[in-house]
Amino acid sequence: MEHVPPPAEELARLDRELAELDARRAQLLTRRAWLLAALRPPAPTAAPGWNPSAWGAPPPGRPGAPAQPWGYVPKQPSAPRSAQNVLLTLGGLLLMIAAIAFTLVSWGSMGIGGRSAVLAAVTLGALIAPAVLLRRGLAATAEALTALALVLTLLDVYAVHAVAAPDTDGLGFTAVASAVLAVLWAAYGLALGKLRLPLPAAVVLAQWPLLFWAWAAGAPALVVGWALLATAVLDGVIALWGKGSGVRVTACVGGSAMGFSALMVGLALSTTASGPLGAAAPGALLLAAAAAALAGAWRAPKGFARTGGVVAGLAAVAAVGGVPAAALSDGWRVLAYLLCGLAVAGAVRAGLPRDAARGVLAASGAVVAGALVWALPSLAAVLLGPVTLLSDVWAGSPGGFRSALGSTLPWSELAAAPVVLALVAGLLGAAYRWWPSVVRIAAPLAAPRTADAGTPGAGVPGAAGAAAPWPGWSGWSGAGVGAGVRRRPSGAALRGAAGAGALALGWGALLLAGVVLDVPYAVAVAGETALVGGLLALAVRGAGSGRGASAVPVTALVGAVSGAVSVGLLSLASEGAAYAVFGALTVLFAGAAFRVGAEVPRAVFAVASVVWGTVLTGFAGRSLDLDPHEAAPLVLLVPALTVLLGARLRRNPVALPVELTGALGALVAVGLAVTDAPFLALVLALCGVLAAGAAVRPERRPVAGYLAAALFVLATWVRLAASEVSFPEAYTLPVTVPALVVGVLRRRGDPEASSWTAYGPGLAATLLPSLAVAWTDTDWLRPLLLGVAALVITLLGARYRLQALLVLGGVVLALDGLHELAPYVAQVAGALPRWLPPALAGLLLLVVGATYEQRLRDARRLKDALGRMR
């Protein structure tokens, strides 16, 4: 007998498989031993000094455990300290509750001497006990008693006020008591340096003396602000030079809260001042806060230094800008703060630490961003306001720009908005123009920390041997950075962002200026159209400069399209303005598409030009007083031009977007004509002609050919329905017969041609209208003849493996049979119990779900069988 494979080869394969099984078994046994060892309880700890594993012997009580390295002693898990902490915490809480209950409830049962003696003794004992416990190494117990002592001292203060000085002012007494307790607890914590609670508690108590003192004295809000600021400065000193992380964290939290409160007090007083003199005092408070924050940022770590710089910058802007802002009207105050925010950016060259300077620069940027946020809603109202004109097109030219917008904004209070946008745009434009100078100024802030300050030219872009602040920062120097430095935005990207911002804000400033000045309507329309033309020129120039998708050309492109939509809506108030604007937009965008070389901008311009042209044709119908369905054929003029343009462009990448936009215009025409059936049939037929014209080109034939056939058939059906024809076969059969003859000739000349192309249009021209009439026919003859014809077509499709005949015939046959069975199905359904149809449906779903995979395979086989047909 001959073995396959040969015996030697099969034996070698068996040996390999057995070796693999042995190796796998060894791995599993090793893993099993380790798991058993991990599940067993730990063995008793060996006597100190005895280490059996150091001599290579396995540790006792761990049979089968993996051997440990020589000299390794398994560390036994220490007793968890969580239970101890829980017990100490509960004990301390119970003692605190008892002390509070004694003080508040049982106080009256003792005399003044006894009460004082008890509290003094208990407090003294609670203060002395932690020192004794620390010497014995019981730190956790000492901390618990320290917390109790802290509560007792607070109760002592309450007792002193309630018994010894009941007539004193509560706020003043609280201020003195909190100051005394803060000093005592600070001294206690410094004396017992191992305790972690006293010093943070002293910091917490130190937050209140000045605030309660000012409150008790009835001081004005400005004095309260100074008290808060002084407390925040004290917290900052403690945070910088305090002992221990707990003290510093507590001081940081307290200083942040007190400093923020002081800034809010100063800002509120500055913004509500009646004049420059009234804003000077709050400004002094804000300046002092800025100086304190900057002093803290000088010595603080990186993150805190940046935060201090931000706070200092914002406080300085509020202080200096508040004085002139108090003399200005509400609409111009933002400009004063903006100018101060821009001036604060000069601190970059003031010799501040780098992180603090970055924080100040971030504060300047925040002020500028706030000013822009204040101005942008008015710009949005200018761009979107003309939408209200859609409800009353060509109602007449309004008197001014504001009345055309229909906005209720208080434009008199927004007079500074265009100035704000223009000022920021000018600064960004200057930065874009003189970018190398900006790089040199900002180089100290952007230089990496690892740069050697003593190296000549370190951190200066373009210097020999110096690393650039980040990749491509200078752009013009070609400097790079070493490995490991975090990548940041390149200089080209930052410069492009500056240029894009300048362009967008400058455009917005011009629009807002027209609204603020309330220029005449004609001037506003002409000005916006001219701005669109300028943006188009910039977009074309930028796209043709070879810079690719840089920020400035892209911004110009987006602004041109947005401005065109806005001015187009604005022009709807007047018929003449609408024709002039949309005609100009069509010409401008077409010219831009012709001049630009990049594909994406060219496609955008061409599509926009087609859209504006389509709107113009709609205007023509309205000017001729045509109804919407009567104006639909006029709208097809632009789609016809796009078909001709597509034939001219051929395989140009712009051709497809243009033709698709024309198709959308044709869809709009169909929507306009849908209310009148004869016009709808005419529009569908014209659309079929356009699709047939596009199908002449080989690259459009697969889609446009089928679309043309469908449109022609649909136009025929609509025309027959509009004429109330009861025997559509008299009109469809004369079309079907020659169409089928042409299909037979086509298949003889090209056996690989699809049956849908050859026979589909001809069959659909008769079968589908006849099916639609049969569903409304009460007689039996038409459904019978249609069913017989559909059956014959289905059998022919199955015999000759023609997909179109099989699918069309089968669908028509099924729908025709359903129509005949529908009355009986309805009658049976009415006779059945109401619960039976849901039950049958549920049973069907269960059966289908149980045989889902088989049904899926059947469907795939059916799909493959149909796919193999022609």
PDB file of N, CA and C in Angstrom, residues 771-825:
ATOM      1  N   LEU A 771     -49.827  48.747 -15.490  1.00  0.00           N
ATOM      2  CA  LEU A 771     -49.970  48.298 -14.102  1.00  0.00           C
ATOM      3  C   LEU A 771     -50.636  49.376 -13.254  1.00  0.00           C
ATOM      4  N   ALA A 772     -50.268  50.628 -13.467  1.00  0.00           N
ATOM      5  CA  ALA A 772     -50.877  51.704 -12.693  1.00  0.00           C
ATOM      6  C   ALA A 772     -52.370  51.813 -12.975  1.00  0.00           C
ATOM      7  N   VAL A 773     -52.773  51.651 -14.263  1.00  0.00           N
ATOM      8  CA  VAL A 773     -54.196  51.720 -14.596  1.00  0.00           C
ATOM      9  C   VAL A 773     -54.929  50.484 -14.096  1.00  0.00           C
ATOM     10  N   ALA A 774     -54.275  49.324 -14.129  1.00  0.00           N
ATOM     11  CA  ALA A 774     -54.916  48.085 -13.686  1.00  0.00           C
ATOM     12  C   ALA A 774     -55.258  48.132 -12.205  1.00  0.00           C
ATOM     13  N   TRP A 775     -54.471  48.835 -11.407  1.00  0.00           N
ATOM     14  CA  TRP A 775     -54.752  48.904  -9.973  1.00  0.00           C
ATOM     15  C   TRP A 775     -56.000  49.721  -9.673  1.00  0.00           C
ATOM     16  N   THR A 776     -56.417  50.551 -10.608  1.00  0.00           N
ATOM     17  CA  THR A 776     -57.654  51.329 -10.412  1.00  0.00           C
ATOM     18  C   THR A 776     -58.795  50.816 -11.285  1.00  0.00           C
ATOM     19  N   ASP A 777     -58.573  49.746 -12.029  1.00  0.00           N
ATOM     20  CA  ASP A 777     -59.586  49.213 -12.939  1.00  0.00           C
ATOM     21  C   ASP A 777     -60.417  48.165 -12.201  1.00  0.00           C
ATOM     22  N   THR A 778     -61.729  48.310 -12.251  1.00  0.00           N
ATOM     23  CA  THR A 778     -62.614  47.356 -11.569  1.00  0.00           C
ATOM     24  C   THR A 778     -62.964  46.157 -12.448  1.00  0.00           C
ATOM     25  N   ASP A 779     -62.642  46.238 -13.730  1.00  0.00           N
ATOM     26  CA  ASP A 779     -62.944  45.132 -14.637  1.00  0.00           C
ATOM     27  C   ASP A 779     -61.855  44.078 -14.520  1.00  0.00           C
ATOM     28  N   TRP A 780     -62.107  42.885 -15.068  1.00  0.00           N
ATOM     29  CA  TRP A 780     -61.163  41.777 -14.929  1.00  0.00           C
ATOM     30  C   TRP A 780     -60.299  41.584 -16.166  1.00  0.00           C
ATOM     31  N   LEU A 781     -60.688  42.193 -17.303  1.00  0.00           N
ATOM     32  CA  LEU A 781     -60.004  41.895 -18.547  1.00  0.00           C
ATOM     33  C   LEU A 781     -58.573  42.459 -18.559  1.00  0.00           C
ATOM     34  N   ARG A 782     -58.396  43.748 -18.175  1.00  0.00           N
ATOM     35  CA  ARG A 782     -57.063  44.359 -18.215  1.00  0.00           C
ATOM     36  C   ARG A 782     -56.081  43.630 -17.287  1.00  0.00           C
ATOM     37  N   PRO A 783     -56.451  43.380 -16.015  1.00  0.00           N
ATOM     38  CA  PRO A 783     -55.499  42.644 -15.166  1.00  0.00           C
ATOM     39  C   PRO A 783     -55.146  41.264 -15.706  1.00  0.00           C
ATOM     40  N   LEU A 784     -56.155  40.598 -16.351  1.00  0.00           N
ATOM     41  CA  LEU A 784     -55.865  39.278 -16.900  1.00  0.00           C
ATOM     42  C   LEU A 784     -54.867  39.367 -18.041  1.00  0.00           C
ATOM     43  N   LEU A 785     -55.113  40.278 -18.981  1.00  0.00           N
ATOM     44  CA  LEU A 785     -54.191  40.417 -20.105  1.00  0.00           C
ATOM     45  C   LEU A 785     -52.802  40.865 -19.649  1.00  0.00           C
ATOM     46  N   LEU A 786     -52.756  41.774 -18.676  1.00  0.00           N
ATOM     47  CA  LEU A 786     -51.459  42.234 -18.166  1.00  0.00           C
ATOM     48  C   LEU A 786     -50.717  41.100 -17.468  1.00  0.00           C
ATOM     49  N   GLY A 787     -51.461  40.286 -16.735  1.00  0.00           N
ATOM     50  CA  GLY A 787     -50.818  39.165 -16.055  1.00  0.00           C
ATOM     51  C   GLY A 787     -50.273  38.139 -17.031  1.00  0.00           C
ATOM     52  N   VAL A 788     -51.058  37.862 -18.084  1.00  0.00           N
ATOM     53  CA  VAL A 788     -50.575  36.907 -19.097  1.00  0.00           C
ATOM     54  C   VAL A 788     -49.324  37.445 -19.777  1.00  0.00           C
ATOM     55  N   ALA A 789     -49.338  38.735 -20.134  1.00  0.00           N
ATOM     56  CA  ALA A 789     -48.166  39.329 -20.787  1.00  0.00           C
ATOM     57  C   ALA A 789     -46.950  39.305 -19.852  1.00  0.00           C
ATOM     58  N   ALA A 790     -47.160  39.638 -18.580  1.00  0.00           N
ATOM     59  CA  ALA A 790     -46.049  39.625 -17.632  1.00  0.00           C
ATOM     60  C   ALA A 790     -45.524  38.218 -17.434  1.00  0.00           C
ATOM     61  N   LEU A 791     -46.424  37.219 -17.450  1.00  0.00           N
ATOM     62  CA  LEU A 791     -45.975  35.827 -17.295  1.00  0.00           C
ATOM     63  C   LEU A 791     -45.130  35.399 -18.479  1.00  0.00           C
ATOM     64  N   VAL A 792     -45.573  35.760 -19.683  1.00  0.00           N
ATOM     65  CA  VAL A 792     -44.804  35.410 -20.879  1.00  0.00           C
ATOM     66  C   VAL A 792     -43.434  36.064 -20.848  1.00  0.00           C
ATOM     67  N   ILE A 793     -43.376  37.327 -20.448  1.00  0.00           N
ATOM     68  CA  ILE A 793     -42.092  38.051 -20.398  1.00  0.00           C
ATOM     69  C   ILE A 793     -41.181  37.425 -19.350  1.00  0.00           C
ATOM     70  N   THR A 794     -41.760  37.023 -18.229  1.00  0.00           N
ATOM     71  CA  THR A 794     -40.950  36.400 -17.174  1.00  0.00           C
ATOM     72  C   THR A 794     -40.366  35.082 -17.651  1.00  0.00           C
ATOM     73  N   LEU A 795     -41.196  34.273 -18.334  1.00  0.00           N
ATOM     74  CA  LEU A 795     -40.704  32.986 -18.831  1.00  0.00           C
ATOM     75  C   LEU A 795     -39.625  33.183 -19.893  1.00  0.00           C
ATOM     76  N   LEU A 796     -39.800  34.179 -20.747  1.00  0.00           N
ATOM     77  CA  LEU A 796     -38.772  34.453 -21.751  1.00  0.00           C
ATOM     78  C   LEU A 796     -37.462  34.894 -21.081  1.00  0.00           C
ATOM     79  N   GLY A 797     -37.571  35.712 -20.042  1.00  0.00           N
ATOM     80  CA  GLY A 797     -36.362  36.125 -19.336  1.00  0.00           C
ATOM     81  C   GLY A 797     -35.655  34.958 -18.691  1.00  0.00           C
ATOM     82  N   ALA A 798     -36.410  34.026 -18.095  1.00  0.00           N
ATOM     83  CA  ALA A 798     -35.775  32.865 -17.497  1.00  0.00           C
ATOM     84  C   ALA A 798     -35.194  31.936 -18.560  1.00  0.00           C
ATOM     85  N   ARG A 799     -35.861  31.825 -19.700  1.00  0.00           N
ATOM     86  CA  ARG A 799     -35.383  30.921 -20.754  1.00  0.00           C
ATOM     87  C   ARG A 799     -34.091  31.445 -21.369  1.00  0.00           C
ATOM     88  N   TYR A 800     -34.039  32.728 -21.671  1.00  0.00           N
ATOM     89  CA  TYR A 800     -32.870  33.285 -22.354  1.00  0.00           C
ATOM     90  C   TYR A 800     -31.906  34.014 -21.408  1.00  0.00           C
ATOM     91  N   ARG A 801     -32.173  33.882 -20.094  1.00  0.00           N
ATOM     92  CA  ARG A 801     -31.289  34.458 -19.081  1.00  0.00           C
ATOM     93  C   ARG A 801     -31.105  35.964 -19.298  1.00  0.00           C
ATOM     94  N   LEU A 802     -32.244  36.651 -19.415  1.00  0.00           N
ATOM     95  CA  LEU A 802     -32.244  38.102 -19.588  1.00  0.00           C
ATOM     96  C   LEU A 802     -32.788  38.740 -18.305  1.00  0.00           C
ATOM     97  N   GLN A 803     -31.950  39.497 -17.652  1.00  0.00           N
ATOM     98  CA  GLN A 803     -32.293  40.041 -16.340  1.00  0.00           C
ATOM     99  C   GLN A 803     -33.451  41.023 -16.413  1.00  0.00           C
ATOM    100  N   ALA A 804     -33.459  41.903 -17.404  1.00  0.00           N
ATOM    101  CA  ALA A 804     -34.509  42.925 -17.492  1.00  0.00           C
ATOM    102  C   ALA A 804     -35.877  42.280 -17.650  1.00  0.00           C
ATOM    103  N   LEU A 805     -35.984  41.287 -18.542  1.00  0.00           N
ATOM    104  CA  LEU A 805     -37.267  40.630 -18.755  1.00  0.00           C
ATOM    105  C   LEU A 805     -37.722  39.890 -17.495  1.00  0.00           C
ATOM    106  N   LEU A 806     -36.799  39.196 -16.844  1.00  0.00           N
ATOM    107  CA  LEU A 806     -37.155  38.425 -15.656  1.00  0.00           C
ATOM    108  C   LEU A 806     -37.611  39.339 -14.520  1.00  0.00           C
ATOM    109  N   VAL A 807     -36.886  40.408 -14.272  1.00  0.00           N
ATOM    110  CA  VAL A 807     -37.215  41.285 -13.141  1.00  0.00           C
ATOM    111  C   VAL A 807     -38.483  42.074 -13.422  1.00  0.00           C
ATOM    112  N   LEU A 808     -38.561  42.747 -14.595  1.00  0.00           N
ATOM    113  CA  LEU A 808     -39.746  43.538 -14.902  1.00  0.00           C
ATOM    114  C   LEU A 808     -41.001  42.673 -14.971  1.00  0.00           C
ATOM    115  N   GLY A 809     -40.906  41.548 -15.680  1.00  0.00           N
ATOM    116  CA  GLY A 809     -42.066  40.661 -15.773  1.00  0.00           C
ATOM    117  C   GLY A 809     -42.466  40.109 -14.426  1.00  0.00           C
ATOM    118  N   GLY A 810     -41.508  39.678 -13.634  1.00  0.00           N
ATOM    119  CA  GLY A 810     -41.842  39.114 -12.327  1.00  0.00           C
ATOM    120  C   GLY A 810     -42.469  40.141 -11.401  1.00  0.00           C
ATOM    121  N   VAL A 811     -41.923  41.344 -11.365  1.00  0.00           N
ATOM    122  CA  VAL A 811     -42.485  42.378 -10.480  1.00  0.00           C
ATOM    123  C   VAL A 811     -43.905  42.743 -10.905  1.00  0.00           C
ATOM    124  N   VAL A 812     -44.107  42.944 -12.204  1.00  0.00           N
ATOM    125  CA  VAL A 812     -45.448  43.304 -12.678  1.00  0.00           C
ATOM    126  C   VAL A 812     -46.423  42.162 -12.423  1.00  0.00           C
ATOM    127  N   LEU A 813     -45.987  40.917 -12.634  1.00  0.00           N
ATOM    128  CA  LEU A 813     -46.861  39.767 -12.385  1.00  0.00           C
ATOM    129  C   LEU A 813     -47.237  39.682 -10.908  1.00  0.00           C
ATOM    130  N   ALA A 814     -46.267  39.888 -10.015  1.00  0.00           N
ATOM    131  CA  ALA A 814     -46.562  39.808  -8.587  1.00  0.00           C
ATOM    132  C   ALA A 814     -47.512  40.909  -8.152  1.00  0.00           C
ATOM    133  N   LEU A 815     -47.281  42.144  -8.608  1.00  0.00           N
ATOM    134  CA  LEU A 815     -48.158  43.241  -8.216  1.00  0.00           C
ATOM    135  C   LEU A 815     -49.557  43.082  -8.815  1.00  0.00           C
ATOM    136  N   ASP A 816     -49.625  42.568 -10.030  1.00  0.00           N
ATOM    137  CA  ASP A 816     -50.935  42.337 -10.637  1.00  0.00           C
ATOM    138  C   ASP A 816     -51.695  41.258  -9.866  1.00  0.00           C
ATOM    139  N   GLY A 817     -51.015  40.185  -9.509  1.00  0.00           N
ATOM    140  CA  GLY A 817     -51.676  39.149  -8.724  1.00  0.00           C
ATOM    141  C   GLY A 817     -52.088  39.647  -7.349  1.00  0.00           C
ATOM    142  N   LEU A 818     -51.254  40.494  -6.735  1.00  0.00           N
ATOM    143  CA  LEU A 818     -51.625  41.059  -5.436  1.00  0.00           C
ATOM    144  C   LEU A 818     -52.869  41.926  -5.547  1.00  0.00           C
ATOM    145  N   HIS A 819     -52.970  42.651  -6.651  1.00  0.00           N
ATOM    146  CA  HIS A 819     -54.165  43.469  -6.840  1.00  0.00           C
ATOM    147  C   HIS A 819     -55.416  42.612  -6.927  1.00  0.00           C
ATOM    148  N   GLU A 820     -55.304  41.462  -7.607  1.00  0.00           N
ATOM    149  CA  GLU A 820     -56.464  40.580  -7.736  1.00  0.00           C
ATOM    150  C   GLU A 820     -56.814  39.911  -6.418  1.00  0.00           C
ATOM    151  N   LEU A 821     -55.821  39.629  -5.603  1.00  0.00           N
ATOM    152  CA  LEU A 821     -56.088  38.949  -4.327  1.00  0.00           C
ATOM    153  C   LEU A 821     -56.419  39.915  -3.201  1.00  0.00           C
ATOM    154  N   ALA A 822     -56.198  41.210  -3.415  1.00  0.00           N
ATOM    155  CA  ALA A 822     -56.368  42.166  -2.322  1.00  0.00           C
ATOM    156  C   ALA A 822     -57.771  42.148  -1.722  1.00  0.00           C
ATOM    157  N   PRO A 823     -58.863  42.137  -2.513  1.00  0.00           N
ATOM    158  CA  PRO A 823     -60.193  42.120  -1.870  1.00  0.00           C
ATOM    159  C   PRO A 823     -60.412  40.889  -1.004  1.00  0.00           C
ATOM    160  N   TYR A 824     -59.937  39.717  -1.496  1.00  0.00           N
ATOM    161  CA  TYR A 824     -60.138  38.497  -0.720  1.00  0.00           C
ATOM    162  C   TYR A 824     -59.280  38.508   0.549  1.00  0.00           C
ATOM    163  N   VAL A 825     -58.077  39.035   0.419  1.00  0.00           N
ATOM    164  CA  VAL A 825     -57.221  39.126   1.606  1.00  0.00           C
ATOM    165  C   VAL A 825     -57.853  40.030   2.642  1.00  0.00           C
TER     166      VAL A 825
END
